[in-house]
Coordinates of C-alpha atoms in Angstrom, one line a residue:
M11 CA -8.4 -19.1 35.9
P12 CA -11.5 -17.8 36.6
N13 CA -14.2 -18.1 34.7
S14 CA -14.5 -13.9 33.4
Q15 CA -10.6 -14.3 32.1
L16 CA -11.1 -17.3 30.5
M17 CA -13.8 -15.7 28.5
A18 CA -11.5 -13.1 27.9
V19 CA -9.0 -14.9 26.7
M20 CA -10.9 -16.4 24.1
F21 CA -12.6 -13.2 22.9
M22 CA -8.6 -12.1 22.3
V23 CA -8.2 -15.1 20.6
L24 CA -11.7 -15.1 18.4
S25 CA -10.1 -11.5 17.8
M26 CA -7.1 -12.4 16.6
L27 CA -8.2 -15.6 13.9
S28 CA -11.2 -13.1 12.6
Y29 CA -8.2 -10.6 11.7
Q30 CA -6.3 -13.5 10.6
I31 CA -9.3 -15.1 8.2
S32 CA -9.6 -11.5 6.9
A33 CA -6.4 -11.4 5.6
S34 CA -6.6 -15.0 4.6
F35 CA -10.0 -13.7 1.9
A36 CA -7.9 -10.4 1.1
K37 CA -5.3 -12.1 0.2
Q38 CA -7.8 -14.2 -2.6
L39 CA -9.1 -11.3 -3.2
I40 CA -5.9 -9.8 -4.0
A41 CA -4.8 -12.2 -6.3
I42 CA -8.3 -11.5 -8.5
L43 CA -8.0 -6.9 -7.7
D44 CA -4.9 -5.5 -6.5
P45 CA -4.1 -4.6 -2.9
L46 CA -5.1 -0.8 -3.3
T47 CA -8.6 -1.9 -4.8
V48 CA -8.6 -4.2 -2.3
V49 CA -7.8 -1.8 0.6
T50 CA -9.8 0.5 -0.9
L51 CA -12.9 -1.7 -0.8
R52 CA -11.8 -3.5 3.1
L53 CA -11.8 1.0 4.2
C54 CA -14.9 1.9 2.4
F55 CA -16.9 -0.7 3.6
A56 CA -15.4 -0.5 7.2
A57 CA -16.1 3.0 7.5
I58 CA -19.6 2.3 7.4
L59 CA -19.6 0.1 10.1
I60 CA -17.3 1.8 12.2
V61 CA -19.7 4.9 12.6
L62 CA -22.5 3.0 13.3
M63 CA -20.6 0.9 15.4
F64 CA -20.2 3.5 17.1
R65 CA -22.6 6.1 16.4
S66 CA -19.6 8.0 15.6
W67 CA -21.8 10.9 14.1
S68 CA -22.2 12.5 17.7
I69 CA -18.2 13.6 17.2
M70 CA -19.6 16.3 14.5
K71 CA -19.8 18.9 16.9
R72 CA -16.2 18.4 18.0
L73 CA -14.5 18.4 15.5
P74 CA -13.2 21.9 14.5
H75 CA -11.6 21.4 18.1
L76 CA -9.5 18.7 17.4
K77 CA -6.4 18.9 17.3
W78 CA -5.8 17.8 13.8
K79 CA -2.2 17.5 13.9
D80 CA -1.9 14.4 15.8
L81 CA -5.0 13.0 14.3
L82 CA -4.0 13.6 10.5
S83 CA -0.7 11.7 11.6
Y84 CA -2.5 9.0 12.9
T85 CA -4.8 8.5 10.3
A86 CA -1.6 8.7 7.8
A87 CA 0.0 5.8 10.1
L88 CA -3.6 4.0 9.8
C89 CA -4.0 4.2 6.0
L90 CA -0.2 3.5 5.0
M91 CA 0.1 0.4 7.0
N92 CA -2.9 -1.2 5.4
I93 CA -2.0 -0.4 2.0
L94 CA 1.7 -1.2 2.3
F95 CA 0.6 -5.0 4.6
Y96 CA -1.9 -5.8 1.8
A97 CA 1.4 -5.3 -0.9
S98 CA 2.8 -7.7 1.7
L99 CA 0.2 -10.2 1.5
G100 CA 0.6 -10.2 -2.5
K101 CA 4.0 -11.7 -2.2
L102 CA 4.8 -13.3 1.0
P103 CA 2.9 -16.3 2.8
Q104 CA 0.7 -15.0 5.2
G105 CA 2.1 -15.7 8.5
I106 CA 5.7 -14.3 7.3
A107 CA 4.0 -10.9 5.9
V108 CA 2.7 -10.9 9.9
G109 CA 5.8 -12.3 11.6
L110 CA 7.7 -9.4 9.7
E111 CA 5.3 -6.7 10.6
F112 CA 5.1 -7.1 13.7
L113 CA 8.6 -6.0 13.8
G114 CA 6.9 -2.4 13.9
P115 CA 5.6 -2.3 17.7
L116 CA 8.3 -4.7 18.9
T117 CA 10.9 -2.4 18.1
L118 CA 8.9 0.5 19.9
A119 CA 7.9 -2.2 22.8
L120 CA 12.4 -2.5 22.6
L121 CA 13.3 0.8 23.0
S122 CA 11.7 1.4 26.3
I123 CA 12.9 -1.1 28.2
K124 CA 17.1 -0.2 29.6
Q125 CA 18.1 -2.8 31.3
R126 CA 21.6 -4.3 28.9
R127 CA 19.8 -7.7 30.6
D128 CA 17.4 -7.5 28.2
Y129 CA 18.8 -7.1 24.6
I130 CA 17.8 -11.0 25.0
W131 CA 15.1 -9.6 23.5
V132 CA 16.8 -7.8 20.9
G133 CA 18.6 -10.9 19.7
L134 CA 15.8 -13.0 19.5
A135 CA 14.4 -10.3 17.2
I136 CA 17.5 -9.9 14.9
L137 CA 17.4 -13.6 14.7
G138 CA 14.2 -14.2 13.9
I139 CA 14.4 -11.9 11.1
A140 CA 17.8 -13.3 10.1
L141 CA 16.4 -16.7 10.1
M142 CA 12.4 -15.3 8.3
V143 CA 14.6 -14.9 5.2
P144 CA 16.0 -17.7 3.0
W145 CA 19.2 -16.3 1.7
H146 CA 20.6 -19.4 0.2
Q147 CA 17.7 -19.2 -1.9
A148 CA 17.2 -15.3 -3.0
N149 CA 14.9 -17.1 -6.0
A150 CA 12.4 -18.6 -2.9
T151 CA 9.1 -19.3 -3.8
N152 CA 7.5 -18.4 -0.5
F153 CA 9.6 -15.3 -0.5
S154 CA 10.3 -12.3 -2.0
F155 CA 12.4 -9.2 -0.2
L156 CA 10.2 -6.3 -2.6
G157 CA 7.3 -8.2 -0.3
A158 CA 9.4 -8.5 3.1
A159 CA 10.3 -4.3 2.6
F160 CA 6.6 -3.6 2.2
A161 CA 5.9 -5.8 5.6
V162 CA 8.2 -4.3 7.3
S163 CA 7.7 -0.4 6.6
A164 CA 4.1 -1.7 7.4
G165 CA 5.3 -2.4 10.5
A166 CA 6.4 0.8 10.7
C167 CA 4.1 2.2 10.2
W168 CA 2.1 0.2 12.8
A169 CA 4.6 1.8 15.5
L170 CA 4.0 5.4 14.2
Y171 CA 0.0 4.4 14.3
I172 CA 0.9 3.1 18.0
Y173 CA 3.4 6.7 18.9
F174 CA 0.0 8.7 17.3
G175 CA -2.8 7.1 19.1
Q176 CA -1.4 7.4 22.4
K177 CA -1.6 11.6 21.3
V178 CA -4.6 11.1 20.0
V179 CA -6.2 9.5 23.2
R180 CA -5.2 12.7 25.2
Q181 CA -8.0 14.4 22.8
N182 CA -10.8 12.3 24.9
I183 CA -12.8 11.3 22.0
G184 CA -12.3 7.3 22.6
M185 CA -12.8 5.1 19.5
H186 CA -14.2 7.8 17.4
A187 CA -10.5 8.5 16.6
L188 CA -10.1 5.4 14.9
S189 CA -14.0 6.4 12.6
I190 CA -12.2 9.6 12.1
A191 CA -9.1 7.9 10.9
I192 CA -10.7 5.0 9.2
V193 CA -13.1 7.5 7.1
I194 CA -10.6 10.0 5.9
S195 CA -8.2 7.2 4.6
A196 CA -11.4 5.6 3.2
L197 CA -12.4 9.2 1.4
V198 CA -8.4 9.6 0.4
L199 CA -7.9 6.7 -1.4
L200 CA -11.2 6.2 -3.2
P201 CA -10.4 8.7 -5.5
I202 CA -6.9 7.3 -6.2
S203 CA -8.7 3.8 -6.7
A204 CA -10.5 4.9 -8.7
T205 CA -7.9 6.5 -11.1
H206 CA -5.7 3.5 -10.7
N207 CA -7.7 1.0 -11.5
P208 CA -11.7 2.0 -11.8
T209 CA -12.6 -1.5 -13.9
A210 CA -11.4 -3.3 -10.4
L211 CA -13.0 -1.5 -7.9
M212 CA -16.6 -1.4 -10.2
Q213 CA -16.8 -5.2 -10.2
T214 CA -19.9 -5.2 -7.4
E215 CA -19.7 -9.3 -8.0
Y216 CA -16.6 -8.6 -5.1
W217 CA -18.7 -6.5 -3.3
P218 CA -19.8 -9.0 -0.9
K219 CA -16.2 -10.1 -0.2
A220 CA -14.7 -6.9 0.2
L221 CA -17.8 -5.9 2.9
L222 CA -17.3 -9.6 4.7
I223 CA -13.0 -8.8 5.0
A224 CA -13.9 -5.4 6.5
L225 CA -16.6 -7.4 9.5
L226 CA -13.7 -9.5 10.1
A227 CA -11.1 -7.0 10.3
T228 CA -12.8 -4.1 11.7
T229 CA -16.5 -5.0 13.1
I230 CA -15.5 -8.2 15.2
P231 CA -12.3 -7.9 16.0
Y232 CA -12.7 -4.0 17.8
A233 CA -16.1 -5.5 19.4
L234 CA -14.0 -8.7 21.1
D235 CA -11.0 -6.6 21.9
L236 CA -13.7 -4.2 23.8
M237 CA -14.9 -7.5 25.9
A238 CA -11.5 -8.2 26.4
L239 CA -10.0 -5.7 27.5
K240 CA -12.7 -5.2 30.5
R241 CA -11.0 -8.4 31.8
L242 CA -7.9 -8.9 30.8
S243 CA -4.1 -6.7 32.3
K244 CA -2.1 -4.3 29.7
L245 CA 0.0 -7.7 31.0
S246 CA -2.3 -10.6 29.3
Y247 CA -3.5 -8.6 26.7
G248 CA 0.2 -8.5 25.4
T249 CA 1.3 -11.7 25.5
L250 CA -1.8 -12.8 24.2
S251 CA -0.9 -10.3 21.0
S252 CA 2.6 -12.0 20.5
L253 CA 0.5 -15.4 18.9
S254 CA -0.8 -13.2 15.6
P255 CA 2.1 -14.3 13.9
A256 CA 1.3 -18.1 14.8
L257 CA -2.2 -17.4 14.0
A258 CA -1.6 -16.2 10.3
A259 CA 0.4 -18.7 9.7
L260 CA -2.4 -21.1 10.5
A261 CA -5.1 -19.4 9.1
G262 CA -2.4 -19.0 5.2
W263 CA -1.7 -22.8 6.2
L264 CA -5.5 -23.8 6.6
L265 CA -6.9 -21.5 4.1
L266 CA -4.5 -20.5 1.5
K267 CA -3.0 -23.9 1.7
E268 CA 0.9 -22.0 2.3
Q269 CA 3.5 -23.5 3.3
I270 CA 6.6 -22.3 4.9
S271 CA 9.8 -24.2 6.1
M272 CA 11.3 -25.3 9.3
W273 CA 13.5 -21.8 9.6
Q274 CA 10.5 -19.4 9.2
T275 CA 8.4 -21.4 11.6
L276 CA 11.6 -21.2 14.1
A277 CA 12.0 -17.5 13.2
L278 CA 7.9 -16.6 13.9
V279 CA 9.0 -18.0 17.2
C280 CA 11.8 -16.2 18.1
I281 CA 9.3 -12.7 17.6
M282 CA 6.9 -13.9 19.5
I283 CA 9.2 -14.6 22.4
A284 CA 11.1 -12.0 22.8
S285 CA 7.4 -10.0 22.1
V286 CA 6.9 -12.1 24.7
G287 CA 9.5 -11.5 26.8
V288 CA 9.2 -7.5 26.3
T289 CA 5.8 -7.2 27.6
F290 CA 7.0 -9.1 31.3
R291 CA 9.7 -7.0 31.1
A292 CA 7.6 -3.9 30.3
K293 CA 5.5 -4.8 33.0
Q294 CA 8.2 -5.4 36.2
Q295 CA 9.4 -1.9 34.9
S296 CA 6.3 0.3 35.7
D297 CA 5.1 -1.7 39.0
D298 CA 8.8 -1.4 39.5
A299 CA 7.7 2.7 38.9
I300 CA 5.1 2.4 41.1

């Protein structure tokens, strides 16, 4: 592997680790505050960081001319995805929450593949879901059906985020679309969170940790992803992204002392293999179409 590609792979892995470490820290904060407060604090700090990072004030003159229907749909998907994912973190081990959330973009990718032989990836994804749930223990300590519903719903929002993101890209405003989405999400959630739990929101001793979460979940991953994308193909990027559930489980184990069962570990493996398989098949079909 050329040095530039090796560096890109390292950037990708570091980006995913940064995000999963942020999720572990967020879960620790959720235990003290609540998911909505943590999401609000993270997005408020992230809004400041991302605007400074991309100098998004330069887009101000173009705001009246943007297609706001797509942009607001993209923003709503991002906002709900964050709320639902953090709600799932409060009820599930991190690896399981990320694994179930990952089914959203995986399903979107599966829908783009038409050949019957590719049903093997659908089968693996379904098997992953089936193995994830401890059917014989409805009240298992490391599984919550409500948490699973939150995680799957977050995945659906992730799929919508990708779908509307592809439409927003056509407006040719680059990463400023993300800045707009995060700023609007923060502005919407701030009064809601202030009404829901004003005491928690104003506990300034937790703001430094919220700022760290925003830094690890926003600024660092996006910066590393941008450097990685300059050197990696879409195939390599998609394949490496499939490691997210495993890295989430690792972060949960190291930072939160979370344990998942052997069957749930196998479930994560099935979901990751399905993701890698879909990525390869989608790339192959794209090449055949050229």
